[in-house]
Structure formats: C-alpha cells, structure tokens
XYZ file of C-alpha atoms in Angstrom:
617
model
C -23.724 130.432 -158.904
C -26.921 128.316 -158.242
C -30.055 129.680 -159.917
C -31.856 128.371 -156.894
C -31.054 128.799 -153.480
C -29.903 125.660 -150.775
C -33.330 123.973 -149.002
C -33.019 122.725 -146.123
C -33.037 118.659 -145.440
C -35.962 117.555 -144.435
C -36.146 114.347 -141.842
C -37.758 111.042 -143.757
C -40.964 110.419 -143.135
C -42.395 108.483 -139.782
C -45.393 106.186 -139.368
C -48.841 107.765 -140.328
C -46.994 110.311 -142.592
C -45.347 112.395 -139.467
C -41.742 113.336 -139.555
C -39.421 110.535 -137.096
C -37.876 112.226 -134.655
C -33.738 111.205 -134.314
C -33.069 109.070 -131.469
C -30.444 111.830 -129.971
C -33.075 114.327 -130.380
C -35.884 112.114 -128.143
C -32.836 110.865 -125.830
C -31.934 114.432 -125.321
C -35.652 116.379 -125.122
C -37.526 112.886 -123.099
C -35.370 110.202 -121.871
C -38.383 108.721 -120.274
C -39.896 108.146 -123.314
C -36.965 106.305 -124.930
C -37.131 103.861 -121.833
C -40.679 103.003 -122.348
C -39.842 102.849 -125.647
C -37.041 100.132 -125.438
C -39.474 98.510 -122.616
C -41.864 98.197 -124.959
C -39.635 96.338 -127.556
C -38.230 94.803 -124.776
C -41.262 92.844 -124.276
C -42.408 92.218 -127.136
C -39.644 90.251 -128.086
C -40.009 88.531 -124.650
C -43.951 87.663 -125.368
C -42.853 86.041 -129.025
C -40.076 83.704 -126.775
C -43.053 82.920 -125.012
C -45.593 82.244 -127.483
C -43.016 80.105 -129.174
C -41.803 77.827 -125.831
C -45.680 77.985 -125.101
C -46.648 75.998 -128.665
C -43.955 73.876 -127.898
C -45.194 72.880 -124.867
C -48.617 72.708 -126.464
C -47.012 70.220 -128.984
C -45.423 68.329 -126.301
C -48.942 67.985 -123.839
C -50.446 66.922 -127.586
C -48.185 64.338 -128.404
C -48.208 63.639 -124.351
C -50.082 59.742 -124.505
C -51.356 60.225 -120.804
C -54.444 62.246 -119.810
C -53.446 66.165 -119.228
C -55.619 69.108 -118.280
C -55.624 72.547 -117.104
C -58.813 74.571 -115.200
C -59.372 78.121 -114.212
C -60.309 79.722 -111.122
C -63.845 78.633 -111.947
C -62.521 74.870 -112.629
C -63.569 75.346 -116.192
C -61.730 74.078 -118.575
C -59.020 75.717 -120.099
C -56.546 73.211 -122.075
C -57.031 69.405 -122.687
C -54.728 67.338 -124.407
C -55.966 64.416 -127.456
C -55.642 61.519 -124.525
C -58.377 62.952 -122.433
C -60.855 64.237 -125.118
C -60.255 61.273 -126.667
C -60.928 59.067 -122.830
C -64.476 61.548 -122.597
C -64.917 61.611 -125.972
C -64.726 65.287 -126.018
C -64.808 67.205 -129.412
C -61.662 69.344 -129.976
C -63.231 72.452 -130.754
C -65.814 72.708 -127.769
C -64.421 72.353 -124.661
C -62.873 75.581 -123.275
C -64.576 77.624 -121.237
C -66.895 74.296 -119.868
C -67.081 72.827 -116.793
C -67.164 69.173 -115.566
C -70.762 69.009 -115.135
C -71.407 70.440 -118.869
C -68.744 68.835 -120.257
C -69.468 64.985 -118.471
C -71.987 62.500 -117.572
C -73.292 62.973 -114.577
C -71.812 60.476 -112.700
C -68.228 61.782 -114.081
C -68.600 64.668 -113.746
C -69.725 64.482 -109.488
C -66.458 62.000 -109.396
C -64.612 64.803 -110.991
C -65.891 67.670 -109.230
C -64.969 65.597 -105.508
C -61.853 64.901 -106.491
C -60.959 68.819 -107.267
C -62.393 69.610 -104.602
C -60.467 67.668 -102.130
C -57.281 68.756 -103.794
C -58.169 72.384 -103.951
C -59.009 71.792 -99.806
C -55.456 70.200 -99.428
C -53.501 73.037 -101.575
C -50.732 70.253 -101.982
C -50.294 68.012 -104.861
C -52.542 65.154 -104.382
C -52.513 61.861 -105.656
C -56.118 59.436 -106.839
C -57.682 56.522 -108.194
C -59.998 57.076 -110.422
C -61.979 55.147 -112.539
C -64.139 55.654 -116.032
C -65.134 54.426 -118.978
C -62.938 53.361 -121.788
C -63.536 54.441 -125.657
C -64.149 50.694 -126.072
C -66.508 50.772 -123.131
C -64.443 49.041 -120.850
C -63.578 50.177 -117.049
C -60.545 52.268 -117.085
C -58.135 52.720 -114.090
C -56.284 55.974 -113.715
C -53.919 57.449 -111.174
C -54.362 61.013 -111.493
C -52.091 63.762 -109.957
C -53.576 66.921 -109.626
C -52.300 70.485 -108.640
C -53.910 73.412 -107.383
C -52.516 76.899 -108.099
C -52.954 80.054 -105.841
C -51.897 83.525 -106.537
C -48.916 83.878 -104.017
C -49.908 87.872 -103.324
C -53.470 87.285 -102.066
C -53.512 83.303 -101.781
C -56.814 83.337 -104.039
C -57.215 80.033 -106.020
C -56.290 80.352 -109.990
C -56.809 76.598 -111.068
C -55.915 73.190 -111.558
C -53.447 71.715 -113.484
C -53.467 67.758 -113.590
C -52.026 64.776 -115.380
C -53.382 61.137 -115.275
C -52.065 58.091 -116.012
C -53.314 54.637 -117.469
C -52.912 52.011 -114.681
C -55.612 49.457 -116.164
C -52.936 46.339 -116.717
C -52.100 46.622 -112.981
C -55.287 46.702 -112.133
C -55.666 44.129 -113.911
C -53.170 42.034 -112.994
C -53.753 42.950 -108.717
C -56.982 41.816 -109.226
C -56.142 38.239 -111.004
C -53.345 37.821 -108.144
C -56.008 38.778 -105.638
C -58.617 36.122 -107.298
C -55.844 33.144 -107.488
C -54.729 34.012 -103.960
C -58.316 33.698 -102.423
C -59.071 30.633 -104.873
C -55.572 29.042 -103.411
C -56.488 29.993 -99.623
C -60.159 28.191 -100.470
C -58.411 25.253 -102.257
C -56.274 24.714 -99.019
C -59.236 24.713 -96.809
C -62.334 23.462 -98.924
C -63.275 20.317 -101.452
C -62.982 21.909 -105.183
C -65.756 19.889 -106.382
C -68.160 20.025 -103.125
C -67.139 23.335 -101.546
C -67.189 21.366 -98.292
C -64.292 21.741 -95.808
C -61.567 19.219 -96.877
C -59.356 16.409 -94.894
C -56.723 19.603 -93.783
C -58.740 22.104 -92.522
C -61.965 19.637 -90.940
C -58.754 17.877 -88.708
C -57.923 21.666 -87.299
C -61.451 22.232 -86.692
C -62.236 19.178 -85.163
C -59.095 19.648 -82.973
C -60.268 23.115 -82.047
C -63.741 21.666 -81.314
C -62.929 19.321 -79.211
C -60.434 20.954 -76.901
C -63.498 23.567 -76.508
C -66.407 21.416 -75.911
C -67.679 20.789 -72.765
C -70.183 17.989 -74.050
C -69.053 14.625 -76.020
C -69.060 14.159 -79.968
C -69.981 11.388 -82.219
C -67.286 10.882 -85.054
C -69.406 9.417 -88.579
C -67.192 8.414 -91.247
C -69.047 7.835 -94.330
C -67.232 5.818 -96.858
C -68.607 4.853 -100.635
C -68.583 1.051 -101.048
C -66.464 -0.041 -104.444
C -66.879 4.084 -105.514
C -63.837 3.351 -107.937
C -66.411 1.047 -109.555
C -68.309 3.781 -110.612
C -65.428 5.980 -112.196
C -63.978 2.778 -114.151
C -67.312 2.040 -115.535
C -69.138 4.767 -115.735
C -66.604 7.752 -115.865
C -65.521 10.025 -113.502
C -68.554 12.601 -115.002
C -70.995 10.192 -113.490
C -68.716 9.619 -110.393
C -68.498 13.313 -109.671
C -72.233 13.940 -110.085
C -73.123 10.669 -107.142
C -70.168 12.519 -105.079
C -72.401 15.843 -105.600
C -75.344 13.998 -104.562
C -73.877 12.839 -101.396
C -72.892 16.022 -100.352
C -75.820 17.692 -101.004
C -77.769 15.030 -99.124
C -75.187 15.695 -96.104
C -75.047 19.211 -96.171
C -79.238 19.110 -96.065
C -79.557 17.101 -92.980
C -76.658 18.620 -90.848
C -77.810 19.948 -87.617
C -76.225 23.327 -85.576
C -73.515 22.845 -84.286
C -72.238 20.027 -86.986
C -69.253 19.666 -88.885
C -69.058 18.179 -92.593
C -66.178 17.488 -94.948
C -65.038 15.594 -97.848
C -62.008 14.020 -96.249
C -61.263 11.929 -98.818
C -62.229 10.970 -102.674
C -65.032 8.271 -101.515
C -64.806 9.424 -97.993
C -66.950 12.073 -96.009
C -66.826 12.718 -92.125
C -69.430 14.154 -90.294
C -68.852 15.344 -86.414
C -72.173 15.754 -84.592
C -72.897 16.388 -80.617
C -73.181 13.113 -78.840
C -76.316 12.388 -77.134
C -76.896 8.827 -76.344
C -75.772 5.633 -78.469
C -79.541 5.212 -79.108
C -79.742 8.758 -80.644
C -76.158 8.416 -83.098
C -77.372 5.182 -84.236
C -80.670 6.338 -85.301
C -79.044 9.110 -87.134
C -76.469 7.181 -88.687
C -79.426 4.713 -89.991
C -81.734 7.520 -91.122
C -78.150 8.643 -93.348
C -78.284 5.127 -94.716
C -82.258 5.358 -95.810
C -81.503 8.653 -97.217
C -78.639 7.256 -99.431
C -80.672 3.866 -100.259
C -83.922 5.975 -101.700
C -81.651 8.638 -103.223
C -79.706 5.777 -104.887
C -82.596 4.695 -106.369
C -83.890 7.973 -107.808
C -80.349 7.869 -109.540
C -80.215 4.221 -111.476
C -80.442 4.743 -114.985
C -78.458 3.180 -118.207
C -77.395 0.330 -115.781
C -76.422 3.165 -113.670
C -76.888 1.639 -109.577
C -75.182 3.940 -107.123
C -73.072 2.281 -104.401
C -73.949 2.194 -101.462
C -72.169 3.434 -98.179
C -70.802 2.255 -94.811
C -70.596 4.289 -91.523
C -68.237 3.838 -88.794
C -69.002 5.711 -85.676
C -66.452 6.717 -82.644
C -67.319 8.762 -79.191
C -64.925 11.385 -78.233
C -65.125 10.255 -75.183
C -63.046 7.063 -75.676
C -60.695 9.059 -77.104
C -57.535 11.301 -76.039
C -57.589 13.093 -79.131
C -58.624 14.323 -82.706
C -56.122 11.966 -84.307
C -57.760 9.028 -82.345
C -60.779 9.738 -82.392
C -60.278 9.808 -86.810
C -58.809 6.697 -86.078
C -61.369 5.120 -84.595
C -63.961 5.653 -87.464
C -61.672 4.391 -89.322
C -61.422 1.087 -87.953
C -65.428 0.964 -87.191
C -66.180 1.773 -91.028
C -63.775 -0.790 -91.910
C -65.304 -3.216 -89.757
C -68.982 -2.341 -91.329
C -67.336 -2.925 -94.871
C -66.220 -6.503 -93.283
C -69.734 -7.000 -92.067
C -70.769 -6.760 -95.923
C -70.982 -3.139 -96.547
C -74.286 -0.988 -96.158
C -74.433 -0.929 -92.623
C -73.092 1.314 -89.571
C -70.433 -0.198 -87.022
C -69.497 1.582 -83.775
C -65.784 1.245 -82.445
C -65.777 -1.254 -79.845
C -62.815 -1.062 -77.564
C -62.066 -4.686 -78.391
C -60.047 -2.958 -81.167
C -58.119 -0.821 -78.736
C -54.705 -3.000 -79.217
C -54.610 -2.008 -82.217
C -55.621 1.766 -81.887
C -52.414 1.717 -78.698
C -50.070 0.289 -81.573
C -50.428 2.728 -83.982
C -50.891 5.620 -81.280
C -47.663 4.113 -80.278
C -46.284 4.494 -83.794
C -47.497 8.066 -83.959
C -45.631 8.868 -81.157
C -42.659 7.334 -82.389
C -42.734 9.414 -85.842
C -43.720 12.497 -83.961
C -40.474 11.935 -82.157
C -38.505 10.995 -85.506
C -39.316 14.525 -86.900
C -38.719 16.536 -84.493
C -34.458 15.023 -84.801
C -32.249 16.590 -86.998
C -30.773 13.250 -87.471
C -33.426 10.836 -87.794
C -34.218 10.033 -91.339
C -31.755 10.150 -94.496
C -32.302 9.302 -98.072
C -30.901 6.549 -100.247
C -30.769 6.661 -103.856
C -31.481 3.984 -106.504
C -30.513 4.494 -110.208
C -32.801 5.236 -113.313
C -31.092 3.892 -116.100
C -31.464 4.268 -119.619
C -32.731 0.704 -121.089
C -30.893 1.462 -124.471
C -27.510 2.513 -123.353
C -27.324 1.423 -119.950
C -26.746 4.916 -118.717
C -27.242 6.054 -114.906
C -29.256 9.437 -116.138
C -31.437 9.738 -113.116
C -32.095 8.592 -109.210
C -34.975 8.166 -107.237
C -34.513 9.448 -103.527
C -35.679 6.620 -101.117
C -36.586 7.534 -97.419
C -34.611 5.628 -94.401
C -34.398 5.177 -90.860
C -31.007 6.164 -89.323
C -31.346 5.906 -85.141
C -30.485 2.655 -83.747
C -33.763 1.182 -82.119
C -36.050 1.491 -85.294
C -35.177 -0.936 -87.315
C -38.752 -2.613 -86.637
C -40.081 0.508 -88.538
C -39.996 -0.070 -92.340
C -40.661 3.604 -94.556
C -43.552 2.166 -95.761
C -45.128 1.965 -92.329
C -43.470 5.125 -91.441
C -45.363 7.018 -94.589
C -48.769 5.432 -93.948
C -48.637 6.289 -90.344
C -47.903 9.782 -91.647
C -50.725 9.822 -93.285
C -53.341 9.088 -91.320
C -52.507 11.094 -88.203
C -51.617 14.213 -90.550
C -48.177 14.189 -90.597
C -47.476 14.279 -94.231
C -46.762 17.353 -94.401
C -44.274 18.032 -92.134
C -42.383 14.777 -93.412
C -42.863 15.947 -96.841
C -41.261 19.338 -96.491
C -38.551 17.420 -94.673
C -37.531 14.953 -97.231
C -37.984 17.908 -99.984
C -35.283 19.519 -98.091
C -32.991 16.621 -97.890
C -33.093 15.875 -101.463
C -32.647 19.301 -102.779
C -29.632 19.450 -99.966
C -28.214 16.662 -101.163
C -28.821 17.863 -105.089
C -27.294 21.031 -104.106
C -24.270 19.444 -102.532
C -23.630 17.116 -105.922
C -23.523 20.171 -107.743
C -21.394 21.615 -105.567
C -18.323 18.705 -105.675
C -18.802 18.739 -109.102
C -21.339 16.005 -110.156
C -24.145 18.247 -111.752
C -27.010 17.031 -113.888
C -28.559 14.302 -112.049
C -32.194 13.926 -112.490
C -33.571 13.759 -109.254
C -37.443 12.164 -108.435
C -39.110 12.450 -105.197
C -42.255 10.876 -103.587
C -45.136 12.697 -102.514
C -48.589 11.592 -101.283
C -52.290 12.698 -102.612
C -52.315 13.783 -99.280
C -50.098 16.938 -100.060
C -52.172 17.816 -102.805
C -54.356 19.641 -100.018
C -51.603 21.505 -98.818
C -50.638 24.489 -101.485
C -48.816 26.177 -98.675
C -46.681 23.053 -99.742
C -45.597 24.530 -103.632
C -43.989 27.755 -101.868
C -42.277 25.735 -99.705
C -41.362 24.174 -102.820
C -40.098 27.523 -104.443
C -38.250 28.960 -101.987
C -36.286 25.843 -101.044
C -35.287 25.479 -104.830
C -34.343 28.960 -105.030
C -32.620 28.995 -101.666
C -30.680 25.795 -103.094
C -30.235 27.068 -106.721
C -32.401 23.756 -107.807
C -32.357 23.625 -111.837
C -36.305 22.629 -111.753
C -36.379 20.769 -115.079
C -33.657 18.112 -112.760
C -35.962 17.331 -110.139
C -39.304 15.215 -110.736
C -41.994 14.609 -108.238
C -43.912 11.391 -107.891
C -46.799 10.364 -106.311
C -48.984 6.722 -107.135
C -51.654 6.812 -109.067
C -54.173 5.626 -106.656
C -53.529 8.755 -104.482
C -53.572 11.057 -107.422
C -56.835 9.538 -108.567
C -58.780 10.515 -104.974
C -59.070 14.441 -106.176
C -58.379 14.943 -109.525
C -58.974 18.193 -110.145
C -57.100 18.977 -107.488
C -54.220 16.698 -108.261
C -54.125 18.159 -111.384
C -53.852 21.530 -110.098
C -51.054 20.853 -108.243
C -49.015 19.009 -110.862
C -49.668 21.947 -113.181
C -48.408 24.625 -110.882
C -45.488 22.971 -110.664
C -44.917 22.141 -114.199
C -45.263 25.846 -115.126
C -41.760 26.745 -113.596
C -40.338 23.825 -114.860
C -40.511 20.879 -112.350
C -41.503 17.466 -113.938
C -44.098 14.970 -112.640
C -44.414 11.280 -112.909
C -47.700 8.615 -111.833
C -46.025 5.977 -110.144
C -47.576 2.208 -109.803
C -49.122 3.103 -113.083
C -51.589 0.130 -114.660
C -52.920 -1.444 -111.708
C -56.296 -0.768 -113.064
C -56.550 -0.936 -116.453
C -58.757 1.873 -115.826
C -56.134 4.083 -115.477
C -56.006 5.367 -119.525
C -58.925 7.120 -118.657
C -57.128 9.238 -115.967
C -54.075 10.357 -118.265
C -56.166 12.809 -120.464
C -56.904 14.937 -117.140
C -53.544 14.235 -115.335
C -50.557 16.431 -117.523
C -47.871 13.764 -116.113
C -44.687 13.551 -117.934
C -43.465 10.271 -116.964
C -45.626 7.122 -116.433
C -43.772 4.477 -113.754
C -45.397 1.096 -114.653
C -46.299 -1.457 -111.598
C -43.723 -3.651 -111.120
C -46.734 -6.307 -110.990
C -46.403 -6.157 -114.810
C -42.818 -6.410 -115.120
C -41.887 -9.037 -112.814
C -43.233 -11.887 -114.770
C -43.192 -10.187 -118.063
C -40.489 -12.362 -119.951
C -42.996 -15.358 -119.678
C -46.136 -13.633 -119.157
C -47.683 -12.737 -122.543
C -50.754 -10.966 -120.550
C -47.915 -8.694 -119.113
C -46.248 -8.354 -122.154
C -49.211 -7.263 -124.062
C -50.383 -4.726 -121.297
C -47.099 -2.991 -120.652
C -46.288 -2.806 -124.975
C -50.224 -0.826 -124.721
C -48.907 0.867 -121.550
C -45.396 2.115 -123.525
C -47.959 2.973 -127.272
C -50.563 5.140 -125.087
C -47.327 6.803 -123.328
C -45.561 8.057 -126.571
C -49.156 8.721 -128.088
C -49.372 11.750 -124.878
C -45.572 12.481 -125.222
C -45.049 10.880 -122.017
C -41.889 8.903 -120.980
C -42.092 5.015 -119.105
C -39.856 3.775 -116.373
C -40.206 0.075 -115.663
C -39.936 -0.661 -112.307
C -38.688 -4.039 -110.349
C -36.108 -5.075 -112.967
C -34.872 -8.223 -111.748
C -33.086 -10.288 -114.400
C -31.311 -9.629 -117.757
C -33.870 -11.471 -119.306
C -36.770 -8.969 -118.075
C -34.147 -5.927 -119.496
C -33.924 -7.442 -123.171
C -37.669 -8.166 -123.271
C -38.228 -4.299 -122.185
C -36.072 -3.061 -124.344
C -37.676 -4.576 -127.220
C -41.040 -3.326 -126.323
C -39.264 0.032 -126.114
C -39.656 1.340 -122.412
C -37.731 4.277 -121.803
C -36.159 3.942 -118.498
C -35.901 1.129 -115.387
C -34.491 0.653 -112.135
C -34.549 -2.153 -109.836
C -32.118 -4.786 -108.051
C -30.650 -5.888 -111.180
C -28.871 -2.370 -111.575
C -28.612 -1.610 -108.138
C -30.119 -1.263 -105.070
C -30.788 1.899 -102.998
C -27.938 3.560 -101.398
C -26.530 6.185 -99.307
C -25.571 9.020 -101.303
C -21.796 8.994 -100.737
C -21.960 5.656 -102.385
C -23.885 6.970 -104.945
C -21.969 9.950 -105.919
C -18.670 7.139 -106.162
C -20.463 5.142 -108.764
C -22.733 7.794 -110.897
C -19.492 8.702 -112.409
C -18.331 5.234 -113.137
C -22.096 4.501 -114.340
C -23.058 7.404 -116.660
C -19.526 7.164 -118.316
C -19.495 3.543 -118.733
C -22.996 2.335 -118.528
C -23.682 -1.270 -118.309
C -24.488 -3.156 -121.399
C-alpha cells in the first residue's frame, strides 16, 4: 500500500502561467471561440504569404530599371523605386509621406501635379509625355502610364500607381529625322549656300506667277563672266564668298512683288513687274553699277571680281515660263558676245531660233509621254589588263521612226533647259534597272551597270527615293549600279553635288565624274567630291600614243586617282596602240569603238558571256 495517497493530474501550464484549456474541452464549452481562434491563425499565416509576395514584389519594382511609383489618397508619396529617386535625385530614406511640391522643383513638381490630376479626372489609365531633367543634366523624355485607384464601395479616390519609361533615343532619333526631312524639303526648294530659291522651285513660281498676273514681267538673267576663273585661281573659298556677295547685293535691292534665285552656279535670275523698257533698262544698269563698285571694294591679293552680263526678256513676247527662261538666255548670251559687262534685251530677230527649240520641246514632251519612245544601248567597260567585259554603260536612244534628226545629246540638253530632266531621268533609271533586273533574271547576274545623270538632278532629292524604291521594287544589288554625271555639271553646286553623291553612296550605290581633266583645275574638286571612279576626257586619250602632253596628264590623272582610292576608265579607245600605251600607264578600265560600240541589250546579253569568259587580249 502507498504511504501517500493518488493526486490528481494537473493540466501543463498555458501562456502567462494559467492552466491551457484541452481543445475538446473549449470545442465542447465555446465553439465560437475555437473559430475565432483558428481565424485568427488563419490569418496570420495569410498576412506572412503576404508580407513575403509583397518583398518580392518590392525586390522586383527595385531591380525594375524604369521609373515606378505609388501615391496615397493625398498623392503623397508612398513607394518609389531606385530609377526615379535616382531621375529626381531623391534620397532613399526621405521620401514617404511627401508630396510633389515638397519633394520637386517647382517647375516639376506643377508638371507633376497636372498630370495626376488629369488622370485622377479621367479614372482610366492614361498615357503622357513628359519631360525632365537627366542626372547628367540632360533633357529626358518619358512616357509615363499612370493609374488611379478608387475604393469600389464608396468610389472615393485611394491613389496613384504609375510606371514611366525612358523614351529619350526616340526622341532623339524623331527629332534628327524631323531636322534632315525639313533640311531635304529646303535643299529641294532653296540654294544651300545663298538660301535663295533655286533653278526647281523659282521655274514653279515663276509659272504660277505668270499664269496669275494680270500685268507683264521683265525676266533678268544675271550671269558671272569667266566665274570658273575665279574658283581655278583663287579657290572655290574665294568663289563662294563673291557668289555671297552677289546675292546679298540682289536680295538688298529687290522690290515687292520680286522674285530672286540662284538658278545656276554663276547664274542668278531675277523676275520683276514690267513697266516700260525705259524703266527695266535703268534697273538692269543700276545692277551693273552696283556690281562694278562692289567689285572694287573686293580686289585684294590680285583678287578682281568678274564682272556680270544681263539678258532681259518681256513676258509679253512670250507663251510661257519655259520661253520666257529661254529668252534671257539667249539675250545674256548675246551681251557676253557684245564683250561681257553689259545688258542685252531679246530682240525677236532671234525668234527662229526660240520656234526651233520650242519645237524641240514639244517634240520631247511628246517622246515622254510614249511608253515606247526611248530605249537604252549598252557599251562595254572592259578591264585594260585582262580584257574582261566587267561592266556597261547604259546609252540613251531614239526608237520611233521620224526622229532620227534628233541625236541624245540634243535630246538631253533640250531636257535641260525647259526642265525636263527629271522626268527623263526617272525614266531612263527605270529602264536600266528593268533591264538589270531582267539579266538577272535569264541568268546573266553581276554586271556592273553605270548611268548618266545631269547636275541638274542634283536639285531634285525627291529624285534619291525614286531611286530607292525602284531598286528595291527591282531587287537592284546597289554596289552593281554606278551613277555618272560630268564634271562640269557636278562642279555648278558642290555642296550640293556632294550631298547627293553621298546619300547615295551610304546604301551602297557607286559614283563616277565623267569628262574628268578638262580643266586641269579639276584636282582641286576631288577632295570635296567622294567619287569612286574618275572617267578621263577622251580629249586626252585620243592622241595619247603620240602625244607626250597627254601622256603625262593622264599618268598624273591615274597617280592622283589611286592616291584617293579612286578607280580610272579611259574613254574613246580607238586603236590597239592607244590600249598598250594605257595599260602601261596603268588605267583601270576603258571602253570605246575599239571594243565595241553601243548596242541593244539583246545583243549585249549574246556577247557578255562570250566577252567576260574569253576576254580579248
């Protein structure tokens, strides 16, 4: 038997010393209280889920590299992420609780404050532009998206949540397209070096003028005498500041109602409102003062400015803006006849020979406007050192019976001065690229294909999209198709000319400077025109077997060529004696009659095979 009696178990110990109740005892006595109970635990397991997907998300929003931020009800903030303390140069530990306007610079901070604003007013998601400063102090672009959250009970506003979003390179790069656009829309209608109107846009003014006016107009084309003097001797520095002179000394004594341009690298028309012949003459003499005693002011270092000649037509002996152009023309070349330095009207003595070239314009007019009218002929570039067809240069013909009096070059020219280049531009560029295109297609790929241009088209950048999308519409490889123009034509704008050529270069098309070396001069131009190919004057190469001077000049030619990384194509090869001598000098390429003439491109095709698989020796 026990010495002590049983005791009775006692229940361990709860929290704060009291005894724990069992579970079945509470279940049994309050069953309310064990639900609270288990809601209790219930959520506080839910509220550590939370806390832990809520640092995530704070990790994530830290890590985010866009701009993120959350405001109360009173648009103070609540959370911002590194990006945008770091874009306000907010300190990490100071910000809650703030508002924009005691968080910000003023000006921010009233951007800011709008912009919430709006959004809250909208109770969508909204989308903005803003802009602020950079860390670096540089303008910033952002497109922010903001939110604004409302209680869905009572529809009172809680905050704002919002994310942003660095768009500064687009910017960026809008803006340079934007600039290069509106520089490429002036370029096509204004003189880069005079900011006057240029040849292009003054003939659709003058056009528009005219078929407005209700009173006659006096037509003063002012032309430097021997300007190319100037550039060759002096430099084309010197040459650009007399052109600058000139059209300063214009632009100050134009009238209302007067129209100016540079229509040309020495040339510069002026359209005024006729009066009497008494009154144009007296103005055209007071332009030639003006030009003698500025000319004057400007002699220094051996330095004396040209002087000009002014040819003068009346709208009202002519039937149109082309004409009436014309008609200058002929009256300023008549004053250069006369011996320069003096004003010539257009007398209609010279009429038969304004009707034939009317007559001619007609007859081109007519030309381009058939599908069938022109074609192209091809001559060979050949290697000089293998005898190799490797290239062709696409000649423009005459196909409709009845023109055979019209030669291409007459056919260009004519072009030229009544403004037709362009459209017979764009219309050869076609053919050739048609023609490319179809080579490719039968299986004769990889000819190098050149094509003539004039200075004129150099005005007309509308003319390198037409470019584009005819060699993308043709799947032209641009690195096979070069684009000539002469020298002399290039060398009227050369900033401009050389603006062109490089905007083609950049995707790949290659340019060559035909008639190269007529003016020794012409070294000086290479350093501002990035050619690849310089076509030397077949006035050198004709005689050059006997012709030491020739020799000597095209061997300099070939050294200052290969000194820019420039290739040489001889032109007018005649004789096998005038291919050995070039060959030794060590010109690149040549074409001429003693390879083969220019021919249709059937004929062609037939012998490039033959040719660049068996080249001559």
């Amino acid at each position: 038997m026990n010495a002590f009696p049983d005791k009775k178990k006692k229940s361990p110990p709860g929290r704060n010393g009291q005894s724990a109740v069992p579970v079945g005892q509470v279940q049994q006595e309050n069953p309310a209280l064990l639900a609270s109970l288990n809601e209790v635990e219930w959520l506080r397991s839910q509220n550590q889920s939370l806390k832990r997907i809520l640092a995530q998300l704070h990790g994530l929003l830290d890590a985010f590299p866009d701009p993120v931020f959350m405001k109360d009800e009173r648009n103070a903030w609540i959370y911002a992420n590194p990006a945008i303390l770091e874009l306000f140069r907010l300190p990490a530990d100071a910000y809650q609780g703030k508002t924009d306007g005691e968080l910000l610079p003023a000006r921010d901070a009233a951007k800011c404050i709008a912009s919430d604003l709006k959004t809250i007013q909208s109770r969508h998601l909204s989308l903005s532009e803003e802009i602020f400063p950079g860390v670096d102090g540089e303008v910033r672009y952002f497109e922010v998206y903001k939110m604004p959250l409302f209680d869905r009970s009572n529809g009172e506003y809680q905050g704002l949540i919002g994310i942003g979003r660095d768009v500064t390179a687009r910017k960026q790069a809008q803006h340079e397209l934007e600039h290069s656009l509106a520089r490429n829309r002036r370029l096509a209608e204004h003189d880069e070096l005079t900011g006057l109107y240029n040849r292009r846009q003054f003939r659709q003014l003058l056009e528009k003028r005219l078929a407005e006016a209700a009173t006659g107009h006096a037509m003063l084309l002012v032309d430097i005498d021997n300007f190319r003097f100037v550039n060759d001797t002096f430099g084309h520095e010197r040459g650009d500041a007399y052109i600058l002179s000139l059209s300063s000394l214009l632009f100050a004594n134009m009238g209302p109602g007067e129209l100016l341009a540079r229509s040309g690298g020495d040339e510069f028309s002026l359209l005024i409102p006729f009066t009497s012949i008494e009154e144009v003459s007296s103005r055209a003499q007071t332009l030639l003062s003006l030009f003698s005693r500025q000319g004057e002011a400007l002699e220094s270092d051996g330095f004396s400015p040209p002087t000009v000649s002014i040819g003068i037509s009346l709208s009202d002996n002519a039937g149109s803006a082309g004409e009436l152009l014309m008609q200058a023309d002929l009256a300023m070349h008549q004053a250069k006849s006369a011996g320069r330095n003096t004003v010539c009207f257009y007398e209609p003595a010279q009429r038969d020979d304004v009707s034939r070239r009317l007559g001619l314009y007609g007859r081109i007019k007519s030309l381009l406007r058939q599908p069938d009218s022109l074609t192209l002929h091809f001559q060979p570039i050949v290697d000089l050192q293998s005898g190799a067809w490797l290239k062709a240069e696409a000649l423009l013909r005459l196909c409709r019976p009845g023109q055979e009096d019209l030669s291409p070059y007459e056919l260009v020219t004519t072009a030229e001065q009544f403004g037709l280049m362009g459209e017979l531009s764009r219309r050869v560029i076609d053919m050739a690229f048609s023609q490319k295109a179809a080579w490719a297609g039968s299986g004769i790929p990889g000819i190098t294909l050149s094509i003539n241009l004039s200075g004129q088209n150099f005005d007309d950048l509308k003319l390198l999209e037409y470019i584009f999308e005819r060699a993308h519409h043709y799947r032209i490889v641009p690195d096979e198709i070069i684009f000539e123009v002469t020298e002399s034509q290039a060398m009227r704008n050369l900033a401009k000319s050389a603006h062109f050529i490089a905007t083609l270069q950049e995707v790949g098309f290659q340019f060559a400077l035909d008639d190269f070396g007529v003016d020794f001069a012409s070294f000086n131009y290479l350093k501002r025109l990035p050619v690849n190919i310089i076509k030397i004057d077949g006035s050198f190469i004709r005689d050059i077997d006997s012709c030491p001077r020739d020799q000597a000049l095209t061997r300099a030619i070939c050294e200052i060529a290969r000194a820019f990384g420039m290739q040489t194509v001889a032109e007018q090869i005649e004789n096998a004696e005038t291919l050995a001598r070039l060959r030794e000098i060590g010109v690149s390429y040549g074409q001429g009659w003693y390879f083969a003439r220019a021919m249709p491109a059937e004929i062609f095709a037939a012998q490039w095979g033959v040719q660049s698989a068996c080249p001559q020796p």
